[in-house]
Amino acid sequence: MGQEVLLSRTKRHANFRLSNVSSFVTELLEIHADEPTLHVVFIPGNPGVVAFYKDLVESLYELLGGSVSLTAVGHISHTMKNWEHGRLFSLQEQIDHKVELIKQELQNNEVPIVLVGHSIGAYISIETFKGIPEKVLYCIGLYPFLALNPQSRNQSIIGKIAKSPIVCVALSSIAALVGLLPLWALRVILRKSLSKTWSNSAVEAGCSHLGKYHTVRNILFMAMTEFEKLSETPDWAFMREKQNKIAYLFGIDDHWGPLQMVEEISRQVPDIALSIEREGHTHAFCCTEAGSTWVAHHVASLINNQISRSIH
């Protein structure tokens, strides 16, 4: 009963805002605490559409008792409007963008930062950590995409698609044509083609962003550069150096973050915090209310444990 009352008092809706970061229009989803003790910066996967994470952000704010501010940072040109006029952005440019946003928005913020990244966002979080190590208290990777999985047929297919400009243009054009349909029709298509379990916020995010030529084109271009970069060996030296400040959550059936990666991390960085989710949620956990709620509980627990350790 007491916890329910506390959560009801800290219930607050996330606000959508546009910010200009290094001349690039950036979509932010944020909740500001009145007296924050931490600032959580959430970095999405690919698509880098922050609206997919609305349920997660709001649940996490409640679970942390309203004492932590949260900002989810969208990727450049994974946006509702074509602010960048068709320009394509690589993985490295998206990493640089996150570092610049934190320097711009949170440079004068004295509270420590917790980085939370999903999928390729986990990789971006580690790279961002390198850029601002003095400000980061903790870095959490959710269902992380840290290296290519040569055993994954899905990754092989996606890699081939992303490498073909002709195929990428064709798929982006088809998405744009579908995006011209009325909103009710888009909702029906998303629910029929993807999943009836998608939350309302995830369906709305899909309708508003995934029917845009510039967004789909950037999703595929970023994917191509991800596959190029993640063919390299992960930076084990940095992970070992910061192992007490890094945690990963893996799924039991996730080709982006397979269990053999858990084993490899355990060998390379023995003392890093590793967890495996066995509740039946998927890599796209953010698209369901149940997945968002479960992951929010896990992240809140990790953050609270890290705060306790830092105090003692």
mmCIF file of N, CA and C in Angstrom, residues 73-145:
data_model
loop_
_atom_site.group_PDB
_atom_site.id
_atom_site.type_symbol
_atom_site.label_atom_id
_atom_site.label_comp_id
_atom_site.label_asym_id
_atom_site.label_seq_id
_atom_site.Cartn_x
_atom_site.Cartn_y
_atom_site.Cartn_z
ATOM 1 N N VAL A 73 17.304 10.526 -25.655
ATOM 2 C CA VAL A 73 17.857 11.314 -26.757
ATOM 3 C C VAL A 73 17.677 10.578 -28.081
ATOM 4 N N GLY A 74 16.918 11.141 -28.991
ATOM 5 C CA GLY A 74 16.720 10.514 -30.292
ATOM 6 C C GLY A 74 17.939 10.659 -31.191
ATOM 7 N N HIS A 75 18.044 9.783 -32.180
ATOM 8 C CA HIS A 75 19.125 9.883 -33.156
ATOM 9 C C HIS A 75 18.803 10.974 -34.175
ATOM 10 N N ILE A 76 19.848 11.567 -34.733
ATOM 11 C CA ILE A 76 19.659 12.601 -35.745
ATOM 12 C C ILE A 76 18.927 12.004 -36.952
ATOM 13 N N SER A 77 17.897 12.684 -37.382
ATOM 14 C CA SER A 77 17.111 12.352 -38.575
ATOM 15 C C SER A 77 16.324 11.047 -38.466
ATOM 16 N N HIS A 78 16.206 10.509 -37.245
ATOM 17 C CA HIS A 78 15.217 9.463 -36.972
ATOM 18 C C HIS A 78 14.018 10.204 -36.372
ATOM 19 N N THR A 79 13.522 11.165 -37.128
ATOM 20 C CA THR A 79 12.613 12.178 -36.605
ATOM 21 C C THR A 79 11.287 12.208 -37.373
ATOM 22 N N MET A 80 10.307 12.860 -36.765
ATOM 23 C CA MET A 80 9.007 12.971 -37.397
ATOM 24 C C MET A 80 9.082 13.841 -38.654
ATOM 25 N N LYS A 81 9.862 14.903 -38.582
ATOM 26 C CA LYS A 81 10.023 15.804 -39.730
ATOM 27 C C LYS A 81 11.428 15.673 -40.311
ATOM 28 N N ASN A 82 11.547 15.983 -41.584
ATOM 29 C CA ASN A 82 12.820 15.856 -42.293
ATOM 30 C C ASN A 82 13.663 17.114 -42.080
ATOM 31 N N TRP A 83 14.119 17.279 -40.821
ATOM 32 C CA TRP A 83 14.834 18.501 -40.465
ATOM 33 C C TRP A 83 16.168 18.632 -41.190
ATOM 34 N N GLU A 84 16.820 17.505 -41.501
ATOM 35 C CA GLU A 84 18.176 17.552 -42.075
ATOM 36 C C GLU A 84 18.182 17.370 -43.586
ATOM 37 N N HIS A 85 17.016 17.484 -44.203
ATOM 38 C CA HIS A 85 16.877 17.540 -45.664
ATOM 39 C C HIS A 85 17.509 16.345 -46.387
ATOM 40 N N GLY A 86 17.302 15.159 -45.816
ATOM 41 C CA GLY A 86 17.731 13.936 -46.495
ATOM 42 C C GLY A 86 19.153 13.500 -46.231
ATOM 43 N N ARG A 87 19.895 14.247 -45.444
ATOM 44 C CA ARG A 87 21.275 13.848 -45.138
ATOM 45 C C ARG A 87 21.281 12.544 -44.341
ATOM 46 N N LEU A 88 22.277 11.709 -44.581
ATOM 47 C CA LEU A 88 22.412 10.425 -43.896
ATOM 48 C C LEU A 88 23.496 10.508 -42.832
ATOM 49 N N PHE A 89 23.251 9.868 -41.680
ATOM 50 C CA PHE A 89 24.156 9.970 -40.546
ATOM 51 C C PHE A 89 24.646 8.589 -40.120
ATOM 52 N N SER A 90 25.956 8.493 -39.924
ATOM 53 C CA SER A 90 26.601 7.226 -39.567
ATOM 54 C C SER A 90 26.519 6.972 -38.066
ATOM 55 N N LEU A 91 26.914 5.775 -37.668
ATOM 56 C CA LEU A 91 26.987 5.431 -36.253
ATOM 57 C C LEU A 91 27.910 6.397 -35.509
ATOM 58 N N GLN A 92 29.076 6.690 -36.066
ATOM 59 C CA GLN A 92 30.020 7.583 -35.388
ATOM 60 C C GLN A 92 29.436 8.978 -35.214
ATOM 61 N N GLU A 93 28.703 9.449 -36.205
ATOM 62 C CA GLU A 93 28.073 10.767 -36.081
ATOM 63 C C GLU A 93 27.001 10.766 -34.998
ATOM 64 N N GLN A 94 26.304 9.649 -34.854
ATOM 65 C CA GLN A 94 25.302 9.558 -33.793
ATOM 66 C C GLN A 94 25.981 9.521 -32.414
ATOM 67 N N ILE A 95 27.132 8.862 -32.321
ATOM 68 C CA ILE A 95 27.895 8.852 -31.061
ATOM 69 C C ILE A 95 28.343 10.275 -30.709
ATOM 70 N N ASP A 96 28.946 10.958 -31.668
ATOM 71 C CA ASP A 96 29.419 12.333 -31.434
ATOM 72 C C ASP A 96 28.257 13.238 -30.999
ATOM 73 N N HIS A 97 27.112 13.004 -31.581
ATOM 74 C CA HIS A 97 25.911 13.783 -31.274
ATOM 75 C C HIS A 97 25.514 13.619 -29.807
ATOM 76 N N LYS A 98 25.617 12.399 -29.270
ATOM 77 C CA LYS A 98 25.222 12.165 -27.875
ATOM 78 C C LYS A 98 26.200 12.846 -26.917
ATOM 79 N N VAL A 99 27.477 12.781 -27.230
ATOM 80 C CA VAL A 99 28.471 13.453 -26.394
ATOM 81 C C VAL A 99 28.216 14.957 -26.386
ATOM 82 N N GLU A 100 27.951 15.514 -27.562
ATOM 83 C CA GLU A 100 27.709 16.955 -27.662
ATOM 84 C C GLU A 100 26.440 17.359 -26.936
ATOM 85 N N LEU A 101 25.410 16.512 -27.013
ATOM 86 C CA LEU A 101 24.172 16.851 -26.315
ATOM 87 C C LEU A 101 24.389 16.931 -24.811
ATOM 88 N N ILE A 102 25.121 15.966 -24.259
ATOM 89 C CA ILE A 102 25.373 15.974 -22.817
ATOM 90 C C ILE A 102 26.203 17.194 -22.428
ATOM 91 N N LYS A 103 27.191 17.528 -23.239
ATOM 92 C CA LYS A 103 28.001 18.715 -22.956
ATOM 93 C C LYS A 103 27.161 19.980 -23.025
ATOM 94 N N GLN A 104 26.226 20.017 -23.967
ATOM 95 C CA GLN A 104 25.396 21.205 -24.158
ATOM 96 C C GLN A 104 24.297 21.313 -23.106
ATOM 97 N N GLU A 105 23.595 20.229 -22.873
ATOM 98 C CA GLU A 105 22.414 20.254 -22.006
ATOM 99 C C GLU A 105 22.756 20.064 -20.527
ATOM 100 N N LEU A 106 23.819 19.310 -20.237
ATOM 101 C CA LEU A 106 24.078 18.913 -18.853
ATOM 102 C C LEU A 106 25.455 19.320 -18.346
ATOM 103 N N GLN A 107 26.157 20.149 -19.082
ATOM 104 C CA GLN A 107 27.516 20.520 -18.709
ATOM 105 C C GLN A 107 27.564 21.197 -17.346
ATOM 106 N N ASN A 108 26.577 22.044 -17.071
ATOM 107 C CA ASN A 108 26.555 22.779 -15.810
ATOM 108 C C ASN A 108 25.755 22.054 -14.731
ATOM 109 N N ASN A 109 25.323 20.847 -15.054
ATOM 110 C CA ASN A 109 24.556 20.040 -14.111
ATOM 111 C C ASN A 109 25.529 19.313 -13.185
ATOM 112 N N GLU A 110 25.409 19.552 -11.889
ATOM 113 C CA GLU A 110 26.373 18.994 -10.943
ATOM 114 C C GLU A 110 26.044 17.567 -10.522
ATOM 115 N N VAL A 111 24.839 17.091 -10.801
ATOM 116 C CA VAL A 111 24.498 15.719 -10.404
ATOM 117 C C VAL A 111 25.128 14.736 -11.381
ATOM 118 N N PRO A 112 25.518 13.562 -10.908
ATOM 119 C CA PRO A 112 26.138 12.569 -11.800
ATOM 120 C C PRO A 112 25.146 12.019 -12.825
ATOM 121 N N ILE A 113 25.705 11.461 -13.882
ATOM 122 C CA ILE A 113 24.909 10.942 -15.001
ATOM 123 C C ILE A 113 24.953 9.420 -15.005
ATOM 124 N N VAL A 114 23.806 8.819 -15.280
ATOM 125 C CA VAL A 114 23.730 7.390 -15.557
ATOM 126 C C VAL A 114 23.339 7.236 -17.013
ATOM 127 N N LEU A 115 24.165 6.527 -17.779
ATOM 128 C CA LEU A 115 23.863 6.252 -19.180
ATOM 129 C C LEU A 115 23.150 4.912 -19.287
ATOM 130 N N VAL A 116 22.036 4.894 -19.998
ATOM 131 C CA VAL A 116 21.307 3.652 -20.250
ATOM 132 C C VAL A 116 21.081 3.553 -21.756
ATOM 133 N N GLY A 117 21.549 2.455 -22.345
ATOM 134 C CA GLY A 117 21.416 2.296 -23.787
ATOM 135 C C GLY A 117 20.782 0.968 -24.154
ATOM 136 N N HIS A 118 19.965 0.970 -25.201
ATOM 137 C CA HIS A 118 19.297 -0.237 -25.687
ATOM 138 C C HIS A 118 19.882 -0.636 -27.032
ATOM 139 N N SER A 119 20.233 -1.919 -27.183
ATOM 140 C CA SER A 119 20.733 -2.467 -28.452
ATOM 141 C C SER A 119 22.003 -1.727 -28.881
ATOM 142 N N ILE A 120 22.010 -1.115 -30.064
ATOM 143 C CA ILE A 120 23.191 -0.358 -30.481
ATOM 144 C C ILE A 120 23.383 0.855 -29.568
ATOM 145 N N GLY A 121 22.314 1.260 -28.888
ATOM 146 C CA GLY A 121 22.436 2.337 -27.905
ATOM 147 C C GLY A 121 23.352 1.974 -26.754
ATOM 148 N N ALA A 122 23.484 0.655 -26.464
ATOM 149 C CA ALA A 122 24.424 0.219 -25.429
ATOM 150 C C ALA A 122 25.859 0.470 -25.885
ATOM 151 N N TYR A 123 26.127 0.211 -27.161
ATOM 152 C CA TYR A 123 27.450 0.499 -27.725
ATOM 153 C C TYR A 123 27.706 2.008 -27.718
ATOM 154 N N ILE A 124 26.700 2.786 -28.133
ATOM 155 C CA ILE A 124 26.836 4.245 -28.146
ATOM 156 C C ILE A 124 27.079 4.761 -26.725
ATOM 157 N N SER A 125 26.426 4.140 -25.741
ATOM 158 C CA SER A 125 26.605 4.565 -24.348
ATOM 159 C C SER A 125 28.044 4.382 -23.884
ATOM 160 N N ILE A 126 28.646 3.252 -24.234
ATOM 161 C CA ILE A 126 30.042 3.011 -23.863
ATOM 162 C C ILE A 126 30.953 4.041 -24.525
ATOM 163 N N GLU A 127 30.713 4.318 -25.809
ATOM 164 C CA GLU A 127 31.528 5.306 -26.510
ATOM 165 C C GLU A 127 31.319 6.709 -25.932
ATOM 166 N N THR A 128 30.091 7.014 -25.521
ATOM 167 C CA THR A 128 29.802 8.298 -24.875
ATOM 168 C C THR A 128 30.498 8.376 -23.520
ATOM 169 N N PHE A 129 30.490 7.263 -22.787
ATOM 170 C CA PHE A 129 31.190 7.159 -21.497
ATOM 171 C C PHE A 129 32.660 7.547 -21.664
ATOM 172 N N LYS A 130 33.274 7.077 -22.744
ATOM 173 C CA LYS A 130 34.676 7.408 -23.008
ATOM 174 C C LYS A 130 34.874 8.912 -23.178
ATOM 175 N N GLY A 131 33.851 9.571 -23.763
ATOM 176 C CA GLY A 131 33.977 11.002 -24.044
ATOM 177 C C GLY A 131 33.787 11.889 -22.830
ATOM 178 N N ILE A 132 33.046 11.390 -21.810
ATOM 179 C CA ILE A 132 32.788 12.208 -20.612
ATOM 180 C C ILE A 132 32.936 11.343 -19.347
ATOM 181 N N PRO A 133 34.076 10.681 -19.159
ATOM 182 C CA PRO A 133 34.210 9.727 -18.046
ATOM 183 C C PRO A 133 34.039 10.346 -16.671
ATOM 184 N N GLU A 134 34.362 11.616 -16.542
ATOM 185 C CA GLU A 134 34.316 12.258 -15.223
ATOM 186 C C GLU A 134 32.885 12.498 -14.746
ATOM 187 N N LYS A 135 31.908 12.492 -15.646
ATOM 188 C CA LYS A 135 30.537 12.804 -15.258
ATOM 189 C C LYS A 135 29.662 11.563 -15.072
ATOM 190 N N VAL A 136 30.156 10.385 -15.482
ATOM 191 C CA VAL A 136 29.309 9.190 -15.514
ATOM 192 C C VAL A 136 29.473 8.353 -14.242
ATOM 193 N N LEU A 137 28.369 8.133 -13.551
ATOM 194 C CA LEU A 137 28.364 7.271 -12.374
ATOM 195 C C LEU A 137 28.227 5.801 -12.771
ATOM 196 N N TYR A 138 27.443 5.536 -13.822
ATOM 197 C CA TYR A 138 27.102 4.159 -14.173
ATOM 198 C C TYR A 138 26.672 4.111 -15.629
ATOM 199 N N CYS A 139 26.872 2.955 -16.265
ATOM 200 C CA CYS A 139 26.489 2.763 -17.666
ATOM 201 C C CYS A 139 25.805 1.399 -17.779
ATOM 202 N N ILE A 140 24.561 1.383 -18.247
ATOM 203 C CA ILE A 140 23.759 0.161 -18.316
ATOM 204 C C ILE A 140 23.390 -0.125 -19.763
ATOM 205 N N GLY A 141 23.688 -1.336 -20.220
ATOM 206 C CA GLY A 141 23.336 -1.758 -21.568
ATOM 207 C C GLY A 141 22.201 -2.769 -21.532
ATOM 208 N N LEU A 142 21.121 -2.504 -22.268
ATOM 209 C CA LEU A 142 19.947 -3.375 -22.302
ATOM 210 C C LEU A 142 19.879 -4.117 -23.631
ATOM 211 N N TYR A 143 19.872 -5.446 -23.567
ATOM 212 C CA TYR A 143 19.861 -6.264 -24.777
ATOM 213 C C TYR A 143 20.899 -5.708 -25.773
ATOM 214 N N PRO A 144 22.161 -5.639 -25.354
ATOM 215 C CA PRO A 144 23.163 -4.866 -26.090
ATOM 216 C C PRO A 144 23.606 -5.510 -27.403
ATOM 217 N N PHE A 145 23.820 -4.664 -28.395
ATOM 218 C CA PHE A 145 24.432 -5.055 -29.665
ATOM 219 C C PHE A 145 25.855 -4.500 -29.636
#
